[in-house]
Coordinates of C-alpha atoms in Angstrom, one line a residue:
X1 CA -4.4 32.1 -22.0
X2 CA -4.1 29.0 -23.7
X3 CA -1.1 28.0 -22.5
X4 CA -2.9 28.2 -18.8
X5 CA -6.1 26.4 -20.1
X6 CA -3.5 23.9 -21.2
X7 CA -1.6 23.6 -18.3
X8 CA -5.1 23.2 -16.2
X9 CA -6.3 20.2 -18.6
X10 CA -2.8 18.3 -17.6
X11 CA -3.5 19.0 -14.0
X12 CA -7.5 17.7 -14.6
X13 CA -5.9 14.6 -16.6
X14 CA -3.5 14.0 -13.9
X15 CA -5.7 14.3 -11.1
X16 CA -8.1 11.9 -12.4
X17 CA -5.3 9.2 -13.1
X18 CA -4.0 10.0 -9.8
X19 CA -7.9 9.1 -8.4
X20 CA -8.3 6.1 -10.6
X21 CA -4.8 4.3 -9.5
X22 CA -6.3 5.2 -5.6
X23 CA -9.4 3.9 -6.4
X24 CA -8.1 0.5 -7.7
X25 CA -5.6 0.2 -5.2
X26 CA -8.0 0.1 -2.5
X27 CA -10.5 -1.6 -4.4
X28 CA -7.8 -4.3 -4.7
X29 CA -6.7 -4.8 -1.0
X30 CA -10.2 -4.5 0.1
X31 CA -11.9 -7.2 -2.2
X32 CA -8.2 -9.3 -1.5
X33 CA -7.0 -9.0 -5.2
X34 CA -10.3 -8.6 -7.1
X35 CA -9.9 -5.2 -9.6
X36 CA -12.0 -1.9 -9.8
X37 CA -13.4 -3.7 -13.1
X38 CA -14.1 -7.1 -11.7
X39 CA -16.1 -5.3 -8.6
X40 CA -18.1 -3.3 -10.8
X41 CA -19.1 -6.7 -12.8
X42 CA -20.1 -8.3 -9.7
X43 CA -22.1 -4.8 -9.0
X44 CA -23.9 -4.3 -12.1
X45 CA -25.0 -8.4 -11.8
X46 CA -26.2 -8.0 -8.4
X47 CA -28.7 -5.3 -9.6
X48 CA -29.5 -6.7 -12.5
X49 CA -30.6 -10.6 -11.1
X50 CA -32.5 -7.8 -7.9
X51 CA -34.2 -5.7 -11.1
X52 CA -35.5 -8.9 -12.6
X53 CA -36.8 -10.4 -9.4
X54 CA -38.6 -7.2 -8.4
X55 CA -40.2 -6.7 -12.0
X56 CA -41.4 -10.5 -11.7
X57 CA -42.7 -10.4 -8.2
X58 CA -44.6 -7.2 -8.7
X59 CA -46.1 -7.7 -12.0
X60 CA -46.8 -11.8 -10.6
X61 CA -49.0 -9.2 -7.6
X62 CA -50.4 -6.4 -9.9
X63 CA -50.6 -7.9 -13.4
X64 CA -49.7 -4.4 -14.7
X65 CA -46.4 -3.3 -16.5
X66 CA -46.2 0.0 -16.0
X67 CA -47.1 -0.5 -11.6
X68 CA -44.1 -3.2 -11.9
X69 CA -41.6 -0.9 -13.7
X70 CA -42.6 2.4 -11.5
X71 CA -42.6 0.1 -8.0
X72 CA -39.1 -1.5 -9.2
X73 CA -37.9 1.8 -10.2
X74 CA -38.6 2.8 -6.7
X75 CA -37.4 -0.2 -4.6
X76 CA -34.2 -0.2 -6.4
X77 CA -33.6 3.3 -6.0
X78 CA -33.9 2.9 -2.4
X79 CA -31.8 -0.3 -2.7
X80 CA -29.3 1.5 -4.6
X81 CA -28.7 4.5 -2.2
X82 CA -28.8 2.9 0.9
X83 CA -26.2 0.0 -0.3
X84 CA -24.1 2.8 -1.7
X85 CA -24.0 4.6 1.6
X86 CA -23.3 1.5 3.2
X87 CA -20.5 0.5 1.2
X88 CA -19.2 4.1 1.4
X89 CA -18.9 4.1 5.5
X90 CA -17.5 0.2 5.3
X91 CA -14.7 1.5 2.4
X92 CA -13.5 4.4 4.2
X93 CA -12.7 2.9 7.4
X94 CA -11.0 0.2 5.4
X95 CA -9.3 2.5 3.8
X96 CA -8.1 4.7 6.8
X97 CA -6.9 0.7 7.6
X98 CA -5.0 0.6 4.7
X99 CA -3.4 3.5 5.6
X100 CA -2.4 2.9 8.7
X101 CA -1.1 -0.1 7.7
X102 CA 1.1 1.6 4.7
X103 CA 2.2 4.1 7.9
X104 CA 3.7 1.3 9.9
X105 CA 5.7 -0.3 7.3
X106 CA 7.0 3.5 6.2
X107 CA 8.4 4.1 9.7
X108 CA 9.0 0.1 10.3
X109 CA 11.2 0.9 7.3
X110 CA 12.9 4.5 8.4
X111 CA 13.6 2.4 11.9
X112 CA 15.1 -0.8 10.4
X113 CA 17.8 1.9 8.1
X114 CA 18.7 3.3 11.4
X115 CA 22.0 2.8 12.9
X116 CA 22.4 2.7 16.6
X117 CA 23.7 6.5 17.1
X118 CA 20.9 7.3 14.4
X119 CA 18.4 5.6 16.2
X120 CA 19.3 7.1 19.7
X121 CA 19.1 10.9 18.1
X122 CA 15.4 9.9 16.3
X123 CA 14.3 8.5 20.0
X124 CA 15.9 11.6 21.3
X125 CA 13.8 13.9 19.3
X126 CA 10.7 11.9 19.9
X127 CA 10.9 12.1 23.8
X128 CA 11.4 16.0 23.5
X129 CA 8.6 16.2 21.6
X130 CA 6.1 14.1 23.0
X131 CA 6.5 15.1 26.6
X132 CA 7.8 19.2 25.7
X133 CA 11.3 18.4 27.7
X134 CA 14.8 18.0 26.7
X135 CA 17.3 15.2 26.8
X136 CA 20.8 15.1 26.7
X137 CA 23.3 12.7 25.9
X138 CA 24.6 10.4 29.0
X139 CA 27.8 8.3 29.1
X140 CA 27.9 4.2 30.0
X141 CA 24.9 2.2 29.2
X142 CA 22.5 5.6 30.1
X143 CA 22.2 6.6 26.7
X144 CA 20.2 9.8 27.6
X145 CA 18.8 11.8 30.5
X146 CA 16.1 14.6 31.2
X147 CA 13.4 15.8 33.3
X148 CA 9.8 14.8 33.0
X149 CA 7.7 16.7 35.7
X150 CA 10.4 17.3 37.5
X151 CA 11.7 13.8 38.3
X152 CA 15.1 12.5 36.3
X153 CA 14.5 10.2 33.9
X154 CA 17.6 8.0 32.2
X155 CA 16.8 6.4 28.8
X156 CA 17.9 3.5 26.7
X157 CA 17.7 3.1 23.2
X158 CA 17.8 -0.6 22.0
X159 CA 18.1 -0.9 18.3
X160 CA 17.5 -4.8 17.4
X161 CA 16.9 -6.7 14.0
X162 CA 13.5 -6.7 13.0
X163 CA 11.7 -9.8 14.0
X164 CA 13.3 -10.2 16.9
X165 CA 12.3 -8.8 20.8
X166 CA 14.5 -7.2 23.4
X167 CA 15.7 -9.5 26.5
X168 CA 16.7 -9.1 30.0
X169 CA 20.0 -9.5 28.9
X170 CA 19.8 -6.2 26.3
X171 CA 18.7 -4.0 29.6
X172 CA 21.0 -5.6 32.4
X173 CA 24.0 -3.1 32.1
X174 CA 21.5 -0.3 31.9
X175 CA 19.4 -1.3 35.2
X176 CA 22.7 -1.8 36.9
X177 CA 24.0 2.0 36.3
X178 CA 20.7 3.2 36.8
X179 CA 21.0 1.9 40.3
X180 CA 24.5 3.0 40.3
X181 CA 23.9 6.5 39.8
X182 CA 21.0 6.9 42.1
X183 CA 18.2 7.4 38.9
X184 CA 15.2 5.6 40.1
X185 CA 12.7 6.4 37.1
X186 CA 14.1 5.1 33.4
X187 CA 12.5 4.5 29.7
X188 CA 14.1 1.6 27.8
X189 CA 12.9 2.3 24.0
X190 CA 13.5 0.0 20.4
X191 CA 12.3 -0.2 17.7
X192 CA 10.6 -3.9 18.0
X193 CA 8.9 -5.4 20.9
X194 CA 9.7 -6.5 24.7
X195 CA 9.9 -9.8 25.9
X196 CA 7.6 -10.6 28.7
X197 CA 10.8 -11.0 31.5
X198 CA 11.5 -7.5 30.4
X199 CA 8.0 -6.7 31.7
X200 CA 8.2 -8.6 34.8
X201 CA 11.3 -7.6 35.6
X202 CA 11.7 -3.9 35.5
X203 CA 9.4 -1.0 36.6
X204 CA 10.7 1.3 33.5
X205 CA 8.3 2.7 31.2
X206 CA 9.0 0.4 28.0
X207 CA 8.0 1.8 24.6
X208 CA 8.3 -0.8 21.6
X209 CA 7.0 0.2 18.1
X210 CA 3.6 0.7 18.7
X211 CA 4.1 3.1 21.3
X212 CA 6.2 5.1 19.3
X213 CA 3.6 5.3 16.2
X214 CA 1.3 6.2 18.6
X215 CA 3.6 9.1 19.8
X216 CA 4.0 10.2 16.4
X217 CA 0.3 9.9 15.9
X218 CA -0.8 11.9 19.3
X219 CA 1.9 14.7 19.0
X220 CA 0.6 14.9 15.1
X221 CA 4.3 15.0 14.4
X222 CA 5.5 15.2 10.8
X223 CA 7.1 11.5 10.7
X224 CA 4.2 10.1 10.9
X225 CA 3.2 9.7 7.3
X226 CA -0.2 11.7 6.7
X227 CA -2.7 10.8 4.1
X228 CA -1.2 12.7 1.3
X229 CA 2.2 11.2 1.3
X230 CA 0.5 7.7 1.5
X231 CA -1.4 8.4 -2.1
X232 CA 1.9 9.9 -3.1
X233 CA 3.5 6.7 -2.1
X234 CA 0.8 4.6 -4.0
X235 CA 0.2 6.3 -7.2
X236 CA 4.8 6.1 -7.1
X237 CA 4.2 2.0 -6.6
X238 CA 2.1 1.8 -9.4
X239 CA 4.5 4.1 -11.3
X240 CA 7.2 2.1 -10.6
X241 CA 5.7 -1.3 -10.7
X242 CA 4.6 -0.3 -14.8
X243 CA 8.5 0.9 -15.1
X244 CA 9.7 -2.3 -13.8
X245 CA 6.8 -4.6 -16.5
X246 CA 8.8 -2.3 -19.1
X247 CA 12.6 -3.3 -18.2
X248 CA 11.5 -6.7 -17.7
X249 CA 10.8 -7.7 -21.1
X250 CA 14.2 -7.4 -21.8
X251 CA 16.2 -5.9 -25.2
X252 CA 17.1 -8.6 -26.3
X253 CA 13.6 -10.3 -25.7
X254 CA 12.2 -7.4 -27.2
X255 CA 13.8 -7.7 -30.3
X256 CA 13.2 -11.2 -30.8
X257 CA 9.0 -10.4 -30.6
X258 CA 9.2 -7.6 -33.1
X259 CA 11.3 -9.8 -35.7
X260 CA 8.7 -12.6 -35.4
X261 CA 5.9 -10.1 -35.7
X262 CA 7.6 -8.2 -38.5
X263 CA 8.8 -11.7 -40.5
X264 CA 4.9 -12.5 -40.5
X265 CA 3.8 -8.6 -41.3
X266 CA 6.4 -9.2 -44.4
X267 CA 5.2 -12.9 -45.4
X268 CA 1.1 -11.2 -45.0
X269 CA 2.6 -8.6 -47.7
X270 CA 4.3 -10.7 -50.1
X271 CA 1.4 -13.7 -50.1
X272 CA -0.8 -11.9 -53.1
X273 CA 2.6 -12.2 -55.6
X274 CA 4.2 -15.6 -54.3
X275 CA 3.2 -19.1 -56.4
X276 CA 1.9 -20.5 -53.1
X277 CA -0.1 -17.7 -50.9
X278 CA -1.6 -20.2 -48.7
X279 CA 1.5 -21.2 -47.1
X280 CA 3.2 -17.3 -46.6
X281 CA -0.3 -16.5 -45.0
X282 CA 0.3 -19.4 -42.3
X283 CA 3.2 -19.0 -41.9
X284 CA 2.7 -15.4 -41.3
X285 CA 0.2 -16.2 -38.6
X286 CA 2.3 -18.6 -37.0
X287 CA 5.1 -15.8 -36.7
X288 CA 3.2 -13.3 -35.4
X289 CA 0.8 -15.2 -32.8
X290 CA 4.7 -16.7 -31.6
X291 CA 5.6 -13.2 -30.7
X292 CA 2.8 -12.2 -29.0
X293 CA 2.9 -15.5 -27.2
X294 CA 6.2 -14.5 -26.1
X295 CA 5.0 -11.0 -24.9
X296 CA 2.1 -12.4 -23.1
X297 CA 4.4 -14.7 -21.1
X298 CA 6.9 -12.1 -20.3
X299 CA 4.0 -9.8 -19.1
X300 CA 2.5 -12.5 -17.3
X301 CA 5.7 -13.4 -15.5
X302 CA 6.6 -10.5 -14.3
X303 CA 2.8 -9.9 -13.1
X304 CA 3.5 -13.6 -11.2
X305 CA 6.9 -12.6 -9.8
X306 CA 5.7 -9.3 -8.4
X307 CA 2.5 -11.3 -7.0
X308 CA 4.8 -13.6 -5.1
X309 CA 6.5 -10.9 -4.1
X310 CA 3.8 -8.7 -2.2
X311 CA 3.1 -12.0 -0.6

């Protein structure tokens, strides 16, 4: 029994780390950088300065202490709850936002790893799902072809780099064996975007990246990252971002702070029993505040470095 009660305190510990690394996650991206801390600062001012302005105002009217504490009591408790329902309606739709956004750079990512014959099966499996139809593989430039409500459909799957669009160019073999082989409706899918000639030009159903999250999205198929992976993919950032502050301070750099912080410990401890205690006491001051100099400049590199990086 105590090994269970045990094991459930872990999972109560974990779960609350888990909600505290959420919490100032969002916090951070919604207040563009500013912490769960710094917010709750700003918070506890903000009802303070309102606090003292209500007490003022209302004794100023009533002359009383007890009318101005009891009316401010009230006000504020009003203030309080509606600005915390407020803020509560603002942060979740920010943080569905958030999420959506952490969505489109998972599967931005999964699309960009593809390959071309990897891409065409993940398109494949999309179409069959989305519109409850098969597909099958097609020779030439037609890289697949099924039925949708009864009219033949040929498909082309365009995998491009990333910031980059497809052209007329990328589809011209494709529209000419469409016409070739008699298949009047097509869909030309990539993983990016269309250039407007491509929309001018053809009469193809063209689905770029945002059509296909939205796919994913509609069909509520399991690629598209749900809530739960997203904190999972959060809380493993974090993890890995405190891993990575770790290995950057490196062995050897690590070494050379404890010796400077262990030569000072030392010249502390040997101070009372030398001829001149003054000096060993400075000098073990000046050792020790050197290597927490040089940790505090390692951390605050690496905190830098990774800043420039989410840039």
């Amino acid at each position: 029994m105590r090994m269970e009660e045990l094991l459930n305190f872990k999972d109560i510990l974990k779960d609350i780390r888990r909600k505290i690394i959420l919490n100032s996650y969002y916090t951070r991206k919604i207040k563009d950088g500013k912490g769960a801390q710094a917010t709750l600062v700003d918070w506890i001012f903000i009802t303070l300065v309102l606090t003292m302005f209500f007490l003022i105002t209302v004794f100023n009217s009533t002359k009383s202490v007890l009318a101005s504490i009891s009316i401010t009591a009230i006000l504020m408790g009003f203030f309080i709850a509606i600005a915390l329902m407020w803020k509560g309606k603002i942060r979740a739709r920010k943080i569905v936002s958030i999420n959506d956004q952490l969505a489109t750079e998972q599967i931005g990512g999964q699309l960009d790893g593809y390959g071309n014959r990897d891409f065409i099966a993940y398109a494949r499996e999309l179409l069959e799902n989305y519109y409850s139809t098969t597909f099958n593989e097609h020779h030439g430039n037609i890289d697949l072809i099924g039925e949708i409500d009864g009219d033949t459909y040929g498909v082309k799957c365009i995998k491009i780099p990333p910031d980059t669009k497809v052209v007329l160019r990328n589809v011209e073999y494709f529209i000419a064996d469409m016409e070739k082989g008699g298949v009047e409706e097509g869909i030309i899918i990539c993983n990016t975007s269309f250039a407007d000639e491509v929309r001018e030009e053809t009469d193809y159903l063209l689905l770029g990246f945002e059509q296909i999250k939205d796919m994913l999205l509609e069909r509520d198929d399991d690629r598209y990252p749900r809530r739960g992976e997203i904190e999972d993919l959060i809380v493993d950032r974090y993890d890995m971002g405190r891993k990575e502050l770790v290995d950057s301070i490196s062995f050897h750099g690590k070494g050379k702070i404890l010796r400077f912080i262990l030569l000072g410990v030392v010249f502390y401890l040997v101070s009372p029993i030398v001829s001149y205690p003054l000096y060993y006491r400075v000098a073990a001051l000046i050792s020790i505040s050197y290597g927490l100099i040089v940790g505090i400049y390692d951390i605050a590199l690496y905190i830098r470095n990774r800043r420039e990086e989410s840039i």
